[in-house]
Short mmCIF file of N, CA and C in Angstrom, two decimals:
data_model
loop_
_atom_site.label_atom_id
_atom_site.label_comp_id
_atom_site.label_asym_id
_atom_site.label_seq_id
_atom_site.Cartn_x
_atom_site.Cartn_y
_atom_site.Cartn_z
N MET A 188 113.71 86.81 93.90
CA MET A 188 113.15 87.55 95.21
C MET A 188 113.04 86.45 95.63
N ALA A 189 112.82 85.09 95.61
CA ALA A 189 112.28 84.06 96.33
C ALA A 189 113.36 83.60 96.98
N ALA A 190 114.59 83.36 96.11
CA ALA A 190 115.93 82.77 96.83
C ALA A 190 116.26 83.66 97.97
N ALA A 191 116.73 85.46 97.53
CA ALA A 191 117.15 86.10 98.25
C ALA A 191 116.68 86.00 99.61
N SER A 192 114.79 85.72 99.60
CA SER A 192 114.30 86.20 101.06
C SER A 192 114.39 84.32 101.26
N ALA A 193 115.07 83.36 100.93
CA ALA A 193 115.29 81.90 101.70
C ALA A 193 116.54 82.11 102.05
N ARG A 194 117.87 82.68 101.60
CA ARG A 194 118.91 83.14 102.13
C ARG A 194 118.93 83.62 103.34
N ALA A 195 118.17 84.99 103.58
CA ALA A 195 117.47 85.29 104.52
C ALA A 195 117.51 84.90 105.38
N TYR A 196 117.42 82.99 105.20
CA TYR A 196 116.56 82.58 107.09
C TYR A 196 117.89 82.37 107.32
N LYS A 197 119.16 81.77 106.39
CA LYS A 197 120.16 81.06 106.94
C LYS A 197 121.52 82.57 107.31
N GLU A 198 120.99 83.58 106.92
CA GLU A 198 122.20 84.54 107.00
C GLU A 198 121.55 85.78 106.96
N VAL A 199 121.83 86.90 108.11
CA VAL A 199 121.31 87.97 107.90
C VAL A 199 122.16 88.61 108.39
N THR A 200 122.37 89.99 108.18
CA THR A 200 123.59 90.95 108.03
C THR A 200 122.46 92.16 109.28
N ALA A 201 121.58 92.07 109.33
CA ALA A 201 120.70 92.85 109.52
C ALA A 201 119.87 92.29 111.03
N SER A 202 120.09 92.93 112.40
CA SER A 202 119.03 92.45 113.39
C SER A 202 118.69 92.72 114.71
N ASP A 203 117.90 92.17 115.09
CA ASP A 203 117.49 93.69 116.61
C ASP A 203 117.50 91.85 117.73
N PRO A 204 117.70 91.44 118.43
CA PRO A 204 117.70 90.49 119.32
C PRO A 204 116.06 90.88 120.45
N ASN A 205 115.36 92.10 120.36
CA ASN A 205 114.31 92.13 121.07
C ASN A 205 113.26 92.22 119.83
N THR A 206 113.61 92.19 118.34
CA THR A 206 112.03 91.57 117.94
C THR A 206 112.26 90.38 117.11
N ASP A 207 113.41 89.52 117.41
CA ASP A 207 113.82 88.62 116.13
C ASP A 207 113.72 88.94 114.99
N ALA A 208 113.87 90.67 114.58
CA ALA A 208 113.76 91.06 113.14
C ALA A 208 114.42 90.67 112.71
N GLY A 209 115.25 90.63 110.71
CA GLY A 209 116.26 89.90 110.29
C GLY A 209 116.40 90.39 108.60
N ALA A 210 116.82 90.74 108.49
CA ALA A 210 117.15 91.28 107.18
C ALA A 210 118.57 90.85 106.62
N LEU A 211 118.78 90.95 105.19
CA LEU A 211 120.31 89.95 104.58
C LEU A 211 120.08 91.81 103.52
N VAL A 212 121.35 92.25 103.21
CA VAL A 212 121.24 93.07 102.47
C VAL A 212 122.69 92.56 102.23
N PHE A 213 122.67 92.67 100.68
CA PHE A 213 123.63 92.25 99.75
C PHE A 213 123.94 92.48 97.85
N LEU A 214 125.02 92.43 97.38
CA LEU A 214 125.28 93.03 96.76
C LEU A 214 125.24 91.94 95.28
N THR A 215 124.18 91.66 94.05
CA THR A 215 124.41 90.81 93.52
C THR A 215 123.88 91.70 91.69
N GLY A 216 125.61 91.29 91.22
CA GLY A 216 125.50 91.43 90.06
C GLY A 216 125.50 92.55 89.88
N ASN A 217 124.24 93.71 89.31
CA ASN A 217 124.65 95.25 89.75
C ASN A 217 123.20 96.05 90.65
N GLN A 218 122.58 95.39 91.11
CA GLN A 218 121.83 95.51 92.15
C GLN A 218 121.87 95.38 93.70
N VAL A 219 121.47 96.01 94.51
CA VAL A 219 121.58 95.96 96.38
C VAL A 219 120.33 95.03 96.43
N ILE A 220 120.30 94.42 97.19
CA ILE A 220 119.33 93.49 97.50
C ILE A 220 119.15 93.53 99.19
N VAL A 221 117.59 93.76 99.53
CA VAL A 221 117.38 93.70 101.05
C VAL A 221 116.43 92.61 101.22
N ALA A 222 116.85 92.28 101.75
CA ALA A 222 115.92 90.65 102.08
C ALA A 222 115.04 90.46 103.87
N PHE A 223 114.43 90.56 103.49
CA PHE A 223 113.47 90.48 105.35
C PHE A 223 113.97 88.99 104.88
N ARG A 224 113.41 88.75 106.66
CA ARG A 224 112.68 87.37 107.26
C ARG A 224 112.05 87.34 107.71
N GLY A 225 111.29 86.16 107.07
CA GLY A 225 110.07 85.80 107.51
C GLY A 225 109.82 85.27 108.93
N SER A 226 108.78 84.79 109.66
CA SER A 226 108.29 84.43 110.32
C SER A 226 109.22 83.13 111.17
N ARG A 227 109.50 83.00 111.75
CA ARG A 227 110.70 81.30 112.29
C ARG A 227 110.41 80.96 113.30
N ASN A 228 109.71 81.98 114.44
CA ASN A 228 109.40 80.95 115.67
C ASN A 228 108.13 82.19 116.10
N ALA A 229 107.73 82.07 117.43
CA ALA A 229 106.83 82.00 117.82
C ALA A 229 106.42 83.73 118.25
N GLN A 230 107.36 83.93 118.33
CA GLN A 230 107.41 85.46 118.76
C GLN A 230 106.85 86.20 117.17
N ASP A 231 107.97 85.67 116.32
CA ASP A 231 107.25 86.66 114.96
C ASP A 231 106.69 86.19 115.04
N PHE A 232 105.64 84.68 115.28
CA PHE A 232 104.47 84.67 114.44
C PHE A 232 103.47 85.62 115.22
N LEU A 233 103.95 85.73 116.73
CA LEU A 233 102.63 87.42 117.46
C LEU A 233 103.22 88.70 116.78
N VAL A 234 104.20 88.40 116.60
CA VAL A 234 104.00 90.58 115.64
C VAL A 234 103.93 90.42 114.93
N ASP A 235 103.75 89.20 114.10
CA ASP A 235 103.04 89.02 112.52
C ASP A 235 101.12 89.13 111.87
N ALA A 236 101.49 88.28 113.62
CA ALA A 236 99.46 88.33 113.74
C ALA A 236 99.01 89.46 113.88
N GLU A 237 99.55 90.67 114.45
CA GLU A 237 99.21 92.40 114.24
C GLU A 237 99.43 93.15 113.08
N ALA A 238 97.96 92.81 112.88
CA ALA A 238 97.94 93.15 111.16
C ALA A 238 96.80 94.46 110.74
N GLU A 239 96.97 95.22 112.16
CA GLU A 239 96.78 96.15 111.50
C GLU A 239 97.42 97.47 110.05
N GLN A 240 96.65 97.96 109.93
CA GLN A 240 97.84 98.59 108.87
C GLN A 240 98.18 100.09 109.53
N ASN A 241 99.08 100.45 109.73
CA ASN A 241 100.23 101.54 110.21
C ASN A 241 100.18 102.77 108.95
N PRO A 242 99.29 104.27 108.82
CA PRO A 242 99.68 104.73 107.98
C PRO A 242 101.32 105.14 108.20
N ILE A 243 101.85 105.61 106.56
CA ILE A 243 103.48 105.54 106.76
C ILE A 243 103.15 106.86 105.16
N VAL A 244 104.10 107.67 105.33
CA VAL A 244 104.78 108.53 104.55
C VAL A 244 105.65 107.93 103.61
N VAL A 245 105.77 107.82 101.98
CA VAL A 245 106.65 106.73 101.28
C VAL A 245 107.71 107.88 101.21
N SER A 246 109.29 107.95 100.46
CA SER A 246 109.78 109.30 100.35
C SER A 246 109.17 110.07 98.96
N ASP A 247 108.73 109.76 98.57
CA ASP A 247 108.01 110.34 97.26
C ASP A 247 107.17 111.20 97.83
N GLY A 248 107.08 111.00 99.27
CA GLY A 248 105.63 111.89 100.00
C GLY A 248 104.66 111.97 100.15
N ARG A 249 103.92 110.15 99.24
CA ARG A 249 102.71 109.97 98.74
C ARG A 249 102.70 109.05 100.21
N ALA A 250 101.57 109.33 100.55
CA ALA A 250 100.39 108.17 101.98
C ALA A 250 101.16 106.82 101.45
N ALA A 251 100.30 106.13 102.50
CA ALA A 251 100.71 104.58 102.41
C ALA A 251 100.22 103.89 103.47
N LYS A 252 100.21 102.26 103.44
CA LYS A 252 99.56 102.12 104.12
C LYS A 252 100.56 100.60 104.32
N VAL A 253 101.38 100.33 105.56
CA VAL A 253 101.88 99.08 105.93
C VAL A 253 101.33 98.31 107.17
N HIS A 254 101.52 97.21 107.25
CA HIS A 254 101.39 96.00 108.11
C HIS A 254 101.97 96.07 109.52
N HIS A 255 101.06 96.61 110.71
CA HIS A 255 102.05 96.41 111.52
C HIS A 255 103.06 96.11 111.86
N GLY A 256 103.07 95.04 112.05
CA GLY A 256 103.86 94.39 113.23
C GLY A 256 104.85 94.50 111.72
N PHE A 257 105.33 94.32 110.53
CA PHE A 257 106.44 94.51 109.72
C PHE A 257 107.04 95.96 109.84
N LEU A 258 105.92 96.87 110.21
CA LEU A 258 106.88 97.79 110.69
C LEU A 258 107.18 98.10 111.36
N SER A 259 107.13 97.45 112.36
CA SER A 259 107.85 96.57 114.02
C SER A 259 108.88 96.77 114.32
N ASP A 260 108.66 95.54 113.09
CA ASP A 260 110.23 94.50 112.63
C ASP A 260 110.85 95.57 112.05
N TYR A 261 110.66 96.50 110.68
CA TYR A 261 111.60 96.84 110.06
C TYR A 261 111.90 98.16 110.92
N GLU A 262 111.30 98.72 111.79
CA GLU A 262 111.60 99.85 113.07
C GLU A 262 112.85 99.92 113.19
N SER A 263 112.71 98.14 113.55
CA SER A 263 113.91 97.84 115.16
C SER A 263 115.29 97.89 113.76
N ILE A 264 115.46 98.06 112.85
CA ILE A 264 116.50 96.85 112.40
C ILE A 264 116.53 98.22 111.10
N ALA A 265 116.30 99.22 110.67
CA ALA A 265 116.26 100.44 109.57
C ALA A 265 117.98 101.01 110.07
N GLU A 266 118.12 100.95 110.30
CA GLU A 266 119.64 102.24 111.23
C GLU A 266 120.54 101.21 110.11
N GLN A 267 120.31 99.98 110.91
CA GLN A 267 121.43 98.81 110.57
C GLN A 267 121.22 98.85 108.60
N ILE A 268 120.10 98.16 108.37
CA ILE A 268 119.86 98.23 106.71
C ILE A 268 120.34 99.42 105.58
N ALA A 269 120.06 100.38 106.35
CA ALA A 269 120.43 102.31 105.57
C ALA A 269 121.53 101.82 105.37
N LYS A 270 122.57 101.97 106.68
CA LYS A 270 123.79 102.01 106.61
C LYS A 270 124.38 100.70 106.34
N GLN A 271 124.03 99.63 105.53
CA GLN A 271 125.05 98.47 104.62
C GLN A 271 124.36 99.32 102.97
N VAL A 272 123.13 99.55 103.52
CA VAL A 272 122.43 100.07 101.76
C VAL A 272 123.53 100.67 101.16
N PHE A 273 123.98 102.01 102.25
CA PHE A 273 124.84 103.06 101.45
C PHE A 273 126.40 103.25 101.56
N ASP A 274 126.69 101.86 102.23
CA ASP A 274 128.06 101.59 101.94
C ASP A 274 128.29 100.54 101.29
N LEU A 275 126.80 99.76 100.74
CA LEU A 275 127.34 99.18 99.24
C LEU A 275 127.53 100.30 98.10
N LEU A 276 126.65 101.13 98.12
CA LEU A 276 126.30 102.17 97.20
C LEU A 276 127.73 103.06 96.55
N GLU A 277 128.65 102.48 97.91
CA GLU A 277 129.49 103.98 97.84
C GLU A 277 130.51 103.54 97.35
N LEU A 278 130.53 102.05 97.85
CA LEU A 278 131.60 100.86 97.57
C LEU A 278 131.55 100.51 95.73
N HIS A 279 130.21 100.46 95.42
CA HIS A 279 129.91 99.76 94.29
C HIS A 279 128.50 101.58 93.77
N PRO A 280 128.82 103.02 92.82
CA PRO A 280 128.21 103.59 92.56
C PRO A 280 127.14 103.30 91.61
N GLU A 281 127.68 102.31 90.46
CA GLU A 281 126.65 102.14 89.88
C GLU A 281 125.63 101.17 89.93
N ALA A 282 125.85 100.89 91.40
CA ALA A 282 124.85 100.01 91.49
C ALA A 282 123.22 100.49 91.49
N GLN A 283 121.85 99.55 91.40
CA GLN A 283 121.17 100.29 91.67
C GLN A 283 120.13 99.39 92.72
N LEU A 284 119.36 100.37 93.57
CA LEU A 284 118.27 99.49 94.32
C LEU A 284 117.28 98.56 93.87
#
């Protein structure tokens, strides 16, 4: 997974110029990988510094908490990521997340 994260610094397939969020969605072997780029500039560090935990509900209905800065970045590119994941799964129905 570290290699995927490092790769996300060099190329992204989902991004938002307002939040500078970036993620890379790709297929490797039989797995769809979503790798998020970490902080790379002052704007990223400011968003990441928002360490407050936000409550969320995960897909199976359980409650969880997520870092506010990450959630903000994720929400800004979530639709792009979902489309890319679904497109890959449609092309490769045997693939797993």
